[in-house]
Amino acid sequence: MDGIPLALTYDDVLLVPQFSAVRSRQEVDCAAAFTRQISLKVPLVSANMDSVTEARMAVAVAEFGGIGVIHRFLPIQAQAAEVTRVKRYQSEIIESPQTISAHATIAEARQVMERMGIGGLPVVDPNQRLLGLLTRRDVLLADESVLVSERMTPRERLVVATPEVTIAEARRLMSGHRLEKLPLVDAQGRLAGLITAKDLSRDVSLGRATRDDKGRLRVAAAVGVVGDYLERAEALREAGVDALVVDIAHGDSQAMLTAMGELRERLGDLSLVAGNIATAEAAERLIQAGADALKVGVGPGSMCITRLVAGAGVPQFSAVLECAQVAQRHGVPVIADGGIRYAGDVAKAIGAGASTVMLGNLLAGTDESPGLVILRHGQKMKVARGMASHEAGLDRALRDDPAQGWARWEAAESDVAAEGIQAPVAYRGAAREVLQHLLSGLRSGMSYSGATSVPEMWRKARFVRQTLAGIKESGPHDVAGF
Ligand code: XMP
């Protein structure tokens, strides 16, 4: 057994404080790449777990500057619908705006405006061709029975743009002409979208949100490597997904390499994240297979019992360190997935060479995760579960076949060792608050290392190992009032 290497986890190490010229932690820029093609202002990713990420969480994380990965334990169309929900959310470009006919009355127009809470309606003919625009001002003092066609601003007096307009061009046009609404019109004169000044001004307050070049929030989604995964991948791409996370428990496998080949062929240059892995050799293999980012972590997850059941895994700090050394040589980002319990762990993961960290447990207890708040011994909790738990497996079986699901699951899976558990997690309020706490901790950790950017952190971070006594000294301290 000579030569068995030692592997460490976050608790085993500390960042060594170093000379720092950073005057304020606000100077620290945490921007990093999620994949080779997608960069984030905040290197935080929500996990593709059914107790963590559906559209609501993905929106919250993307608005904060990170990205969410929609889990794959939904029927294909339902998962694609979650992606669509994110892509449409608060988008500056409303792709299917509410419209009205020129023959409608002002009374009807008022009703629509009030019901939908909107201040302007594009007026279209039955073929969706734009005829004019009716705003709140136009209906204000108008007689109820007057027709929309008599009060609208007609098409020839409207400033419009093509559906390909960039947000920057739209902003220039709207500010130059003092427009509140900019209809987008295709080559056939049909309404293809609407940009409103209100949505653009909201964008300024969400300046660090993760957006695509059309201004829509970015979102990723998970797929597997067997069964309907290709069909699922195509549906997700159709829905506008920005990256696919090819996610299996043992990513260093032939099944993964085959799937990567098929996906690359079908999806062209769509960002593909591959995982999970924990060794340098696996990192090299997945990069050669075309991965645009690597998801690293075998067994560190809070809901995960792989290491107990299978005896396999690598303590997470070492796994990240080892994979990142290979990945950085190829310019491929590493996502440190699982085992983040404190904000300091985020700084340690980035210091070890990761670009981003993926969070399960810490986000599972927030308002935006799927599932209800429960009360347990008077404490507010939510329920989280490992995706390889019996509970998750049984739920999937019942969803796919409500009548026979239980029997099928018992026959096929109940004697398979679960590699995950279900457990209550503390309720933590809004996801934004958890994310802010982690981001502040990361900024502090980087500033202790004298780094003002993630690449600088990779160069400068130095670690010491600590003993159990060191871990105890690190806290939390058993002191009254702490
Ligand atoms: P945290 O510690 O943030 O970790 O909750 C989230 C990550 O845990 C992984 N995961 C699992 N791993 N069995 C496993 O071996 C499971 O049932 C399971 N469910 C989630 C996953 O990588 C996730 O992002």
Short mmCIF file of C-alpha atoms and ligand atoms in Angstrom, two decimals:
data_model
loop_
_atom_site.label_atom_id
_atom_site.label_comp_id
_atom_site.label_asym_id
_atom_site.label_seq_id
_atom_site.Cartn_x
_atom_site.Cartn_y
_atom_site.Cartn_z
CA MET A 1 0.00 0.00 0.00
CA ASP A 2 3.06 2.22 -0.34
CA GLY A 3 2.38 5.31 -2.35
CA ILE A 4 -1.27 5.77 -1.44
CA PRO A 5 -1.59 9.53 -1.76
CA LEU A 6 -3.12 11.72 0.88
CA ALA A 7 -6.20 13.66 -0.20
CA LEU A 8 -7.67 16.63 1.63
CA THR A 9 -10.95 18.37 1.93
CA TYR A 10 -11.96 21.98 2.63
CA ASP A 11 -11.80 21.57 6.42
CA ASP A 12 -8.23 20.26 6.18
CA VAL A 13 -6.81 23.47 4.73
CA LEU A 14 -6.78 27.22 5.23
CA LEU A 15 -5.80 30.05 2.91
CA VAL A 16 -2.59 31.67 4.16
CA PRO A 17 -3.13 35.41 4.69
CA GLN A 18 -0.79 37.31 2.38
CA PHE A 19 0.26 40.89 1.77
CA SER A 20 -2.67 42.65 0.16
CA ALA A 21 -2.86 45.95 -1.68
CA VAL A 22 -6.66 45.61 -1.86
CA ARG A 23 -8.14 48.67 -0.14
CA SER A 24 -11.77 47.68 -0.22
CA ARG A 25 -13.34 44.28 -0.73
CA GLN A 26 -15.62 45.95 -3.27
CA GLU A 27 -12.53 46.18 -5.53
CA VAL A 28 -12.37 42.40 -5.72
CA ASP A 29 -13.78 41.18 -9.03
CA CYS A 30 -15.20 37.66 -8.75
CA ALA A 31 -16.09 37.24 -12.44
CA ALA A 32 -15.27 33.79 -13.81
CA ALA A 33 -16.17 31.41 -16.60
CA PHE A 34 -18.96 28.87 -16.21
CA THR A 35 -18.00 27.24 -19.52
CA ARG A 36 -15.50 28.19 -22.20
CA GLN A 37 -18.24 30.30 -23.82
CA ILE A 38 -20.20 31.68 -20.85
CA SER A 39 -18.85 34.02 -18.21
CA LEU A 40 -20.47 34.96 -14.91
CA LYS A 41 -19.99 38.03 -12.75
CA VAL A 42 -20.58 35.87 -9.67
CA PRO A 43 -19.08 32.35 -9.68
CA LEU A 44 -22.04 30.60 -8.04
CA VAL A 45 -24.13 27.86 -9.66
CA SER A 46 -27.28 26.20 -8.30
CA ALA A 47 -27.26 22.40 -8.43
CA ASN A 48 -29.31 20.28 -10.82
CA MET A 49 -31.26 18.64 -7.99
CA ASP A 50 -35.05 18.38 -7.88
CA SER A 51 -35.05 19.97 -4.44
CA VAL A 52 -32.92 22.90 -5.65
CA THR A 53 -33.22 24.15 -9.22
CA GLU A 54 -36.28 24.77 -11.34
CA ALA A 55 -37.10 28.04 -13.10
CA ARG A 56 -37.64 30.12 -9.96
CA MET A 57 -34.21 29.31 -8.54
CA ALA A 58 -32.53 29.66 -11.93
CA VAL A 59 -33.99 33.17 -12.28
CA ALA A 60 -32.84 34.19 -8.78
CA VAL A 61 -29.31 32.90 -9.32
CA ALA A 62 -28.97 34.40 -12.83
CA GLU A 63 -30.27 37.77 -11.59
CA PHE A 64 -27.60 37.65 -8.91
CA GLY A 65 -24.91 37.07 -11.54
CA GLY A 66 -24.55 33.28 -11.35
CA ILE A 67 -26.40 30.55 -13.22
CA GLY A 68 -28.84 27.73 -12.37
CA VAL A 69 -28.92 24.22 -13.80
CA ILE A 70 -32.46 22.86 -14.21
CA HIS A 71 -32.56 19.23 -13.02
CA ARG A 72 -33.45 16.43 -15.41
CA PHE A 73 -35.94 14.47 -13.31
CA LEU A 74 -38.91 15.91 -15.17
CA PRO A 75 -40.60 14.77 -18.39
CA ILE A 76 -38.74 16.26 -21.36
CA GLN A 77 -41.36 18.89 -22.17
CA ALA A 78 -41.68 19.92 -18.54
CA GLN A 79 -37.92 20.43 -18.23
CA ALA A 80 -37.91 22.41 -21.49
CA ALA A 81 -40.80 24.52 -20.14
CA GLU A 82 -38.70 25.42 -17.08
CA VAL A 83 -35.96 26.62 -19.43
CA THR A 84 -38.48 28.66 -21.44
CA ARG A 85 -39.79 30.21 -18.23
CA VAL A 86 -36.31 31.48 -17.39
CA LYS A 87 -35.61 32.72 -20.91
CA ARG A 88 -38.87 34.69 -20.91
CA TYR A 89 -38.54 36.04 -17.39
CA GLN A 90 -38.16 39.83 -17.16
CA SER A 91 -36.69 39.69 -20.56
CA GLU A 92 -36.18 43.15 -22.04
CA ILE A 93 -37.57 41.70 -25.22
CA ILE A 94 -41.13 40.49 -24.74
CA GLU A 95 -41.38 37.88 -27.45
CA SER A 96 -45.16 37.44 -27.51
CA PRO A 97 -46.58 40.76 -26.30
CA GLN A 98 -50.26 41.15 -25.58
CA THR A 99 -51.90 42.75 -28.63
CA ILE A 100 -55.28 44.17 -29.60
CA SER A 101 -57.32 44.40 -32.79
CA ALA A 102 -57.90 47.75 -34.51
CA HIS A 103 -61.65 47.01 -34.40
CA ALA A 104 -61.76 46.63 -30.61
CA THR A 105 -63.25 49.45 -28.54
CA ILE A 106 -61.41 51.67 -26.09
CA ALA A 107 -63.43 50.03 -23.30
CA GLU A 108 -62.02 46.63 -24.31
CA ALA A 109 -58.49 48.04 -24.57
CA ARG A 110 -58.76 49.55 -21.08
CA GLN A 111 -59.92 46.21 -19.73
CA VAL A 112 -56.96 44.35 -21.24
CA MET A 113 -54.51 46.97 -19.94
CA GLU A 114 -55.91 46.76 -16.44
CA ARG A 115 -56.16 42.97 -16.35
CA MET A 116 -52.60 42.50 -17.61
CA GLY A 117 -51.13 45.51 -15.78
CA ILE A 118 -49.61 46.89 -18.99
CA GLY A 119 -49.40 50.41 -20.33
CA GLY A 120 -49.36 49.83 -24.08
CA LEU A 121 -50.78 47.48 -26.69
CA PRO A 122 -49.44 46.87 -30.19
CA VAL A 123 -52.37 46.88 -32.61
CA VAL A 124 -52.26 44.03 -35.15
CA ASP A 125 -54.35 42.58 -37.96
CA PRO A 126 -55.34 38.87 -38.03
CA ASN A 127 -51.98 38.04 -39.65
CA GLN A 128 -50.10 39.69 -36.79
CA ARG A 129 -49.06 42.60 -39.04
CA LEU A 130 -48.42 45.72 -36.96
CA LEU A 131 -50.99 48.48 -37.58
CA GLY A 132 -50.21 50.82 -34.72
CA LEU A 133 -49.64 51.27 -31.00
CA LEU A 134 -52.15 52.17 -28.32
CA THR A 135 -50.84 53.50 -25.00
CA ARG A 136 -52.48 54.47 -21.70
CA ARG A 137 -52.30 58.13 -22.76
CA ASP A 138 -54.36 57.37 -25.89
CA VAL A 139 -57.19 55.78 -23.90
CA LEU A 140 -57.17 58.16 -20.95
CA LEU A 141 -59.97 60.53 -21.88
CA ALA A 142 -61.35 58.69 -24.89
CA ASP A 143 -64.98 57.71 -25.21
CA GLU A 144 -65.60 54.05 -24.33
CA SER A 145 -67.21 53.19 -27.66
CA VAL A 146 -64.52 54.75 -29.86
CA LEU A 147 -62.51 52.21 -31.86
CA VAL A 148 -58.83 51.49 -31.20
CA SER A 149 -58.04 52.39 -34.84
CA GLU A 150 -59.16 55.98 -34.17
CA ARG A 151 -56.92 56.55 -31.13
CA MET A 152 -53.78 54.52 -31.87
CA THR A 153 -50.55 55.97 -33.23
CA PRO A 154 -50.51 54.48 -36.74
CA ARG A 155 -47.68 52.27 -38.00
CA GLU A 156 -46.21 54.97 -40.29
CA ARG A 157 -45.60 57.30 -37.33
CA LEU A 158 -43.99 54.60 -35.14
CA VAL A 159 -40.28 54.00 -34.63
CA VAL A 160 -39.72 50.24 -34.90
CA ALA A 161 -36.74 47.89 -35.03
CA THR A 162 -36.02 44.42 -36.41
CA PRO A 163 -36.13 41.32 -34.16
CA GLU A 164 -32.33 41.14 -34.42
CA VAL A 165 -31.84 44.50 -32.68
CA THR A 166 -29.31 44.40 -29.83
CA ILE A 167 -30.21 45.76 -26.41
CA ALA A 168 -27.57 48.49 -26.84
CA GLU A 169 -29.12 49.64 -30.17
CA ALA A 170 -32.61 49.52 -28.69
CA ARG A 171 -31.47 51.60 -25.74
CA ARG A 172 -29.95 54.21 -28.11
CA LEU A 173 -33.06 54.35 -30.29
CA MET A 174 -35.44 54.62 -27.37
CA SER A 175 -33.47 57.28 -25.58
CA GLY A 176 -32.91 59.27 -28.84
CA HIS A 177 -36.64 59.29 -29.73
CA ARG A 178 -37.82 59.36 -26.09
CA LEU A 179 -39.80 56.16 -26.67
CA GLU A 180 -41.53 54.15 -24.00
CA LYS A 181 -42.17 51.21 -26.31
CA LEU A 182 -40.24 49.85 -29.26
CA PRO A 183 -42.12 47.27 -31.37
CA LEU A 184 -39.98 44.73 -33.24
CA VAL A 185 -41.20 43.99 -36.75
CA ASP A 186 -40.01 41.27 -39.14
CA ALA A 187 -39.47 41.56 -42.89
CA GLN A 188 -43.16 40.77 -43.56
CA GLY A 189 -44.27 43.59 -41.27
CA ARG A 190 -45.42 41.18 -38.53
CA LEU A 191 -45.00 41.99 -34.86
CA ALA A 192 -42.08 39.92 -33.53
CA GLY A 193 -41.61 41.42 -30.08
CA LEU A 194 -41.71 44.51 -27.92
CA ILE A 195 -39.11 46.33 -25.83
CA THR A 196 -40.29 48.64 -23.07
CA ALA A 197 -38.36 51.42 -21.35
CA LYS A 198 -39.55 50.02 -18.02
CA ASP A 199 -37.86 46.68 -18.63
CA LEU A 200 -34.66 48.38 -19.83
CA SER A 201 -34.45 50.56 -16.71
CA ARG A 202 -34.96 47.49 -14.51
CA ASP A 203 -31.96 45.97 -16.28
CA VAL A 204 -29.71 48.76 -14.99
CA SER A 205 -30.55 47.81 -11.40
CA LEU A 206 -29.72 44.20 -12.24
CA GLY A 207 -26.47 45.13 -13.93
CA ARG A 208 -24.64 41.99 -12.96
CA ALA A 209 -27.36 39.56 -14.07
CA THR A 210 -26.19 36.77 -16.34
CA ARG A 211 -27.71 37.50 -19.75
CA ASP A 212 -27.38 36.26 -23.31
CA ASP A 213 -26.81 38.64 -26.21
CA LYS A 214 -30.57 39.17 -26.56
CA GLY A 215 -30.73 40.31 -22.94
CA ARG A 216 -32.46 37.18 -21.67
CA LEU A 217 -31.33 35.52 -18.46
CA ARG A 218 -29.05 32.58 -19.03
CA VAL A 219 -29.91 29.09 -17.84
CA ALA A 220 -28.35 25.63 -18.04
CA ALA A 221 -30.06 22.25 -17.86
CA ALA A 222 -28.96 18.71 -17.09
CA VAL A 223 -29.16 15.62 -19.30
CA GLY A 224 -28.02 12.04 -18.71
CA VAL A 225 -26.23 9.66 -21.07
CA VAL A 226 -28.79 6.91 -21.71
CA GLY A 227 -32.43 6.57 -22.77
CA ASP A 228 -34.03 9.69 -24.19
CA TYR A 229 -31.06 11.98 -23.52
CA LEU A 230 -30.60 13.07 -27.15
CA GLU A 231 -34.28 13.92 -27.56
CA ARG A 232 -34.12 15.77 -24.23
CA ALA A 233 -31.03 17.69 -25.32
CA GLU A 234 -32.71 18.76 -28.58
CA ALA A 235 -35.84 19.91 -26.72
CA LEU A 236 -33.75 21.93 -24.28
CA ARG A 237 -31.84 23.54 -27.12
CA GLU A 238 -35.14 24.41 -28.83
CA ALA A 239 -36.26 26.04 -25.58
CA GLY A 240 -33.15 28.25 -25.69
CA VAL A 241 -30.92 26.62 -23.08
CA ASP A 242 -27.47 28.23 -22.84
CA ALA A 243 -25.52 25.16 -21.71
CA LEU A 244 -26.15 21.48 -21.17
CA VAL A 245 -24.74 19.74 -18.13
CA VAL A 246 -24.11 16.10 -18.95
CA ASP A 247 -24.39 14.83 -15.43
CA ILE A 248 -23.84 11.32 -14.15
CA ALA A 249 -22.46 9.96 -10.89
CA HIS A 250 -19.38 8.42 -12.55
CA GLY A 251 -18.46 10.77 -15.37
CA ASP A 252 -15.16 9.04 -16.15
CA SER A 253 -16.88 6.31 -18.12
CA GLN A 254 -17.31 5.00 -21.64
CA ALA A 255 -21.01 5.87 -21.48
CA MET A 256 -20.03 9.53 -20.96
CA LEU A 257 -17.53 9.55 -23.82
CA THR A 258 -20.09 8.03 -26.21
CA ALA A 259 -22.78 10.50 -25.13
CA MET A 260 -20.41 13.47 -25.50
CA GLY A 261 -19.64 12.38 -29.06
CA GLU A 262 -23.34 12.08 -29.95
CA LEU A 263 -24.27 15.36 -28.28
CA ARG A 264 -21.47 17.27 -29.94
CA GLU A 265 -22.50 15.94 -33.32
CA ARG A 266 -26.16 16.86 -32.82
CA LEU A 267 -25.76 20.18 -31.01
CA GLY A 268 -22.78 21.76 -32.72
CA ASP A 269 -21.10 24.33 -30.52
CA LEU A 270 -23.66 24.51 -27.67
CA SER A 271 -21.75 24.65 -24.35
CA LEU A 272 -21.39 21.16 -22.87
CA VAL A 273 -20.42 20.65 -19.24
CA ALA A 274 -19.37 17.10 -18.32
CA GLY A 275 -19.11 15.35 -14.97
CA ASN A 276 -18.83 14.28 -12.29
CA ILE A 277 -15.17 13.40 -11.99
CA ALA A 278 -12.44 13.58 -9.36
CA THR A 279 -9.07 12.83 -11.03
CA ALA A 280 -6.61 14.44 -13.44
CA GLU A 281 -6.90 11.52 -15.88
CA ALA A 282 -10.67 11.90 -16.03
CA ALA A 283 -10.29 15.65 -16.60
CA GLU A 284 -7.95 15.01 -19.53
CA ARG A 285 -10.34 12.43 -21.03
CA LEU A 286 -13.42 14.64 -20.82
CA ILE A 287 -11.57 17.62 -22.24
CA GLN A 288 -10.44 15.48 -25.19
CA ALA A 289 -14.10 14.43 -25.56
CA GLY A 290 -15.03 18.09 -26.05
CA ALA A 291 -16.16 19.28 -22.60
CA ASP A 292 -16.49 23.07 -22.28
CA ALA A 293 -16.38 22.80 -18.49
CA LEU A 294 -15.79 20.02 -15.98
CA LYS A 295 -17.99 19.28 -12.98
CA VAL A 296 -15.78 17.96 -10.21
CA GLY A 297 -16.95 16.12 -7.10
CA VAL A 298 -17.47 12.45 -6.34
CA GLY A 299 -19.06 12.03 -2.96
CA PRO A 300 -18.68 15.42 -1.20
CA GLY A 301 -22.35 16.40 -1.48
CA SER A 302 -24.33 16.88 1.71
CA MET A 303 -27.07 14.46 0.61
CA CYS A 304 -24.61 11.98 -0.80
CA ILE A 305 -23.55 8.66 0.69
CA THR A 306 -21.55 7.30 -2.25
CA ARG A 307 -18.39 7.16 -0.17
CA LEU A 308 -20.14 5.14 2.52
CA VAL A 309 -21.99 2.81 0.17
CA ALA A 310 -19.40 2.31 -2.56
CA GLY A 311 -16.25 3.27 -0.66
CA ALA A 312 -15.30 5.43 -3.65
CA GLY A 313 -14.55 9.14 -4.04
CA VAL A 314 -11.84 11.73 -3.49
CA PRO A 315 -11.92 14.40 -0.77
CA GLN A 316 -13.11 17.47 -2.56
CA PHE A 317 -10.27 19.98 -2.09
CA SER A 318 -7.75 17.56 -3.61
CA ALA A 319 -10.13 16.57 -6.40
CA VAL A 320 -10.61 20.21 -7.40
CA LEU A 321 -6.87 20.94 -7.15
CA GLU A 322 -5.94 17.96 -9.30
CA CYS A 323 -8.60 18.46 -11.99
CA ALA A 324 -8.02 22.22 -12.16
CA GLN A 325 -4.31 21.77 -12.88
CA VAL A 326 -5.18 19.85 -16.05
CA ALA A 327 -8.20 21.97 -16.96
CA GLN A 328 -6.35 25.29 -16.69
CA ARG A 329 -3.72 24.08 -19.16
CA HIS A 330 -6.54 23.64 -21.68
CA GLY A 331 -8.44 26.79 -20.73
CA VAL A 332 -11.43 24.75 -19.54
CA PRO A 333 -13.23 25.95 -16.38
CA VAL A 334 -13.83 23.68 -13.38
CA ILE A 335 -17.07 23.71 -11.39
CA ALA A 336 -16.41 22.57 -7.80
CA ASP A 337 -19.58 20.62 -7.10
CA GLY A 338 -20.70 19.71 -3.61
CA GLY A 339 -19.50 19.94 -0.04
CA ILE A 340 -19.72 23.73 0.30
CA ARG A 341 -20.87 24.32 3.86
CA TYR A 342 -19.38 27.74 4.62
CA ALA A 343 -18.58 30.87 2.61
CA GLY A 344 -14.91 30.15 3.32
CA ASP A 345 -15.22 26.88 1.37
CA VAL A 346 -16.06 28.91 -1.76
CA ALA A 347 -12.82 30.87 -1.39
CA LYS A 348 -10.88 27.63 -0.83
CA ALA A 349 -12.44 26.02 -3.94
CA ILE A 350 -11.58 29.03 -6.12
CA GLY A 351 -8.11 29.17 -4.56
CA ALA A 352 -7.68 25.51 -5.52
CA GLY A 353 -8.29 26.44 -9.16
CA ALA A 354 -12.06 26.14 -9.65
CA SER A 355 -13.82 28.85 -11.64
CA THR A 356 -17.23 28.36 -10.05
CA VAL A 357 -18.86 26.38 -7.25
CA MET A 358 -22.11 24.44 -7.40
CA LEU A 359 -24.47 24.62 -4.43
CA GLY A 360 -27.10 22.14 -3.35
CA ASN A 361 -27.80 22.14 0.36
CA LEU A 362 -27.21 25.85 0.96
CA LEU A 363 -29.86 26.79 -1.62
CA ALA A 364 -32.28 23.92 -0.92
CA GLY A 365 -33.59 25.75 2.15
CA THR A 366 -34.42 29.01 0.36
CA ASP A 367 -37.75 30.39 -0.85
CA GLU A 368 -36.88 29.76 -4.51
CA SER A 369 -36.23 26.01 -4.22
CA PRO A 370 -39.09 23.68 -5.19
CA GLY A 371 -41.00 22.32 -2.22
CA LEU A 372 -42.82 23.64 0.79
CA VAL A 373 -41.58 25.01 4.06
CA ILE A 374 -42.28 22.51 6.86
CA LEU A 375 -42.22 22.90 10.63
CA ARG A 376 -40.07 20.49 12.60
CA HIS A 377 -39.88 20.89 16.35
CA GLY A 378 -40.95 24.50 15.85
CA GLN A 379 -38.15 25.17 13.32
CA LYS A 380 -38.86 26.15 9.70
CA MET A 381 -37.28 23.62 7.32
CA LYS A 382 -37.43 22.47 3.70
CA VAL A 383 -36.73 18.97 2.46
CA ALA A 384 -33.72 18.25 0.27
CA ARG A 385 -32.74 14.95 -1.23
CA GLY A 386 -29.89 13.37 -3.10
CA MET A 387 -30.78 12.53 -6.67
CA ALA A 388 -29.57 8.97 -6.09
CA SER A 389 -31.77 8.53 -3.00
CA HIS A 390 -34.55 5.93 -2.84
CA GLU A 391 -37.05 8.74 -2.29
CA ALA A 392 -36.06 10.50 -5.54
CA GLY A 393 -36.06 7.18 -7.44
CA LEU A 394 -39.49 6.21 -6.18
CA ASP A 395 -40.92 9.62 -7.00
CA ARG A 396 -39.62 9.36 -10.55
CA ALA A 397 -41.15 5.90 -10.93
CA LEU A 398 -44.52 7.12 -9.64
CA ARG A 399 -44.46 10.17 -11.86
CA ASP A 400 -43.71 8.07 -14.96
CA ASP A 401 -46.36 5.48 -14.11
CA PRO A 402 -48.76 6.44 -11.30
CA ALA A 403 -50.51 3.05 -11.26
CA GLN A 404 -47.58 0.63 -11.49
CA GLY A 405 -44.73 2.94 -10.36
CA TRP A 406 -44.39 1.55 -6.85
CA ALA A 407 -44.36 -2.10 -7.96
CA ARG A 408 -41.91 -1.35 -10.76
CA TRP A 409 -39.60 0.52 -8.47
CA GLU A 410 -39.70 -2.30 -5.91
CA ALA A 411 -38.89 -4.86 -8.58
CA ALA A 412 -36.14 -2.89 -10.29
CA GLU A 413 -34.54 -0.54 -7.81
CA SER A 414 -35.37 -1.22 -4.19
CA ASP A 415 -32.41 -3.57 -3.78
CA VAL A 416 -30.00 -1.16 -5.52
CA ALA A 417 -27.96 0.62 -2.86
CA ALA A 418 -29.08 4.24 -2.69
CA GLU A 419 -26.21 6.71 -2.92
CA GLY A 420 -28.17 9.63 -1.59
CA ILE A 421 -30.44 10.49 1.30
CA GLN A 422 -33.42 12.73 1.95
CA ALA A 423 -33.15 15.11 4.87
CA PRO A 424 -34.64 18.35 6.16
CA VAL A 425 -32.50 21.45 5.72
CA ALA A 426 -32.77 24.73 7.59
CA TYR A 427 -35.07 27.30 6.00
CA ARG A 428 -32.88 30.22 4.91
CA GLY A 429 -35.20 32.84 3.39
CA ALA A 430 -34.43 34.40 0.01
CA ALA A 431 -31.75 32.77 -2.15
CA ARG A 432 -30.30 36.23 -2.78
CA GLU A 433 -29.31 36.50 0.88
CA VAL A 434 -27.47 33.19 0.90
CA LEU A 435 -25.74 34.12 -2.37
CA GLN A 436 -24.75 37.54 -0.99
CA HIS A 437 -23.26 35.94 2.11
CA LEU A 438 -21.21 33.54 -0.02
CA LEU A 439 -20.07 36.30 -2.36
CA SER A 440 -18.97 38.50 0.55
CA GLY A 441 -17.03 35.59 2.02
CA LEU A 442 -15.35 34.92 -1.32
CA ARG A 443 -14.35 38.59 -1.64
CA SER A 444 -12.83 38.45 1.84
CA GLY A 445 -10.97 35.23 1.11
CA MET A 446 -9.56 36.70 -2.10
CA SER A 447 -8.54 39.87 -0.36
CA TYR A 448 -6.71 37.84 2.38
CA SER A 449 -4.79 36.24 -0.50
CA GLY A 450 -4.01 39.65 -2.05
CA ALA A 451 -6.06 38.83 -5.17
CA THR A 452 -8.42 41.17 -7.03
CA SER A 453 -9.55 38.67 -9.68
CA VAL A 454 -10.16 34.94 -9.97
CA PRO A 455 -7.10 34.29 -12.21
CA GLU A 456 -4.98 36.26 -9.72
CA MET A 457 -6.44 34.13 -6.92
CA TRP A 458 -5.32 30.98 -8.76
CA ARG A 459 -1.77 32.33 -8.91
CA LYS A 460 -1.58 33.73 -5.41
CA ALA A 461 -3.59 31.37 -3.18
CA ARG A 462 -1.38 29.45 -0.75
CA PHE A 463 -2.71 26.88 1.65
CA VAL A 464 -1.67 25.35 4.97
CA ARG A 465 -2.97 22.08 6.29
CA GLN A 466 -4.50 22.11 9.71
CA THR A 467 -4.89 19.46 12.38
CA LEU A 468 -8.08 18.56 14.22
CA ALA A 469 -7.01 21.05 16.87
CA GLY A 470 -6.77 23.67 14.11
CA ILE A 471 -10.25 22.82 12.87
CA LYS A 472 -11.52 23.16 16.43
CA GLU A 473 -9.75 26.49 16.83
CA SER A 474 -11.32 27.71 13.55
CA GLY A 475 -14.77 27.50 15.11
CA PRO A 476 -17.66 27.83 15.47
CA HIS A 477 -16.52 28.63 19.03
CA ASP A 478 -18.40 27.33 21.97
CA VAL A 479 -18.58 30.74 23.57
CA ALA A 480 -21.68 32.20 25.16
CA GLY A 481 -23.28 34.67 22.82
CA PHE A 482 -21.61 33.37 19.60
P1 XMP B 1 -24.17 20.05 -1.60
O1 XMP B 1 -23.11 19.64 -0.60
O2 XMP B 1 -24.05 21.47 -1.99
O3 XMP B 1 -23.85 19.17 -2.89
O4 XMP B 1 -25.54 19.68 -1.15
C1 XMP B 1 -24.63 19.20 -4.06
C2 XMP B 1 -24.17 18.13 -5.02
O5 XMP B 1 -24.33 16.83 -4.49
C3 XMP B 1 -24.38 15.89 -5.55
N1 XMP B 1 -25.51 14.98 -5.35
C4 XMP B 1 -25.39 13.67 -5.09
N2 XMP B 1 -24.30 12.90 -5.00
N3 XMP B 1 -25.67 11.04 -4.53
C5 XMP B 1 -24.44 11.58 -4.76
O6 XMP B 1 -23.45 10.85 -4.75
C6 XMP B 1 -26.83 11.76 -4.60
O7 XMP B 1 -27.92 11.25 -4.39
C7 XMP B 1 -26.67 13.14 -4.89
N4 XMP B 1 -27.55 14.15 -5.09
C8 XMP B 1 -26.81 15.25 -5.34
C9 XMP B 1 -24.54 16.68 -6.84
O8 XMP B 1 -23.30 16.68 -7.48
C10 XMP B 1 -24.93 18.05 -6.32
O9 XMP B 1 -24.64 19.09 -7.20
#
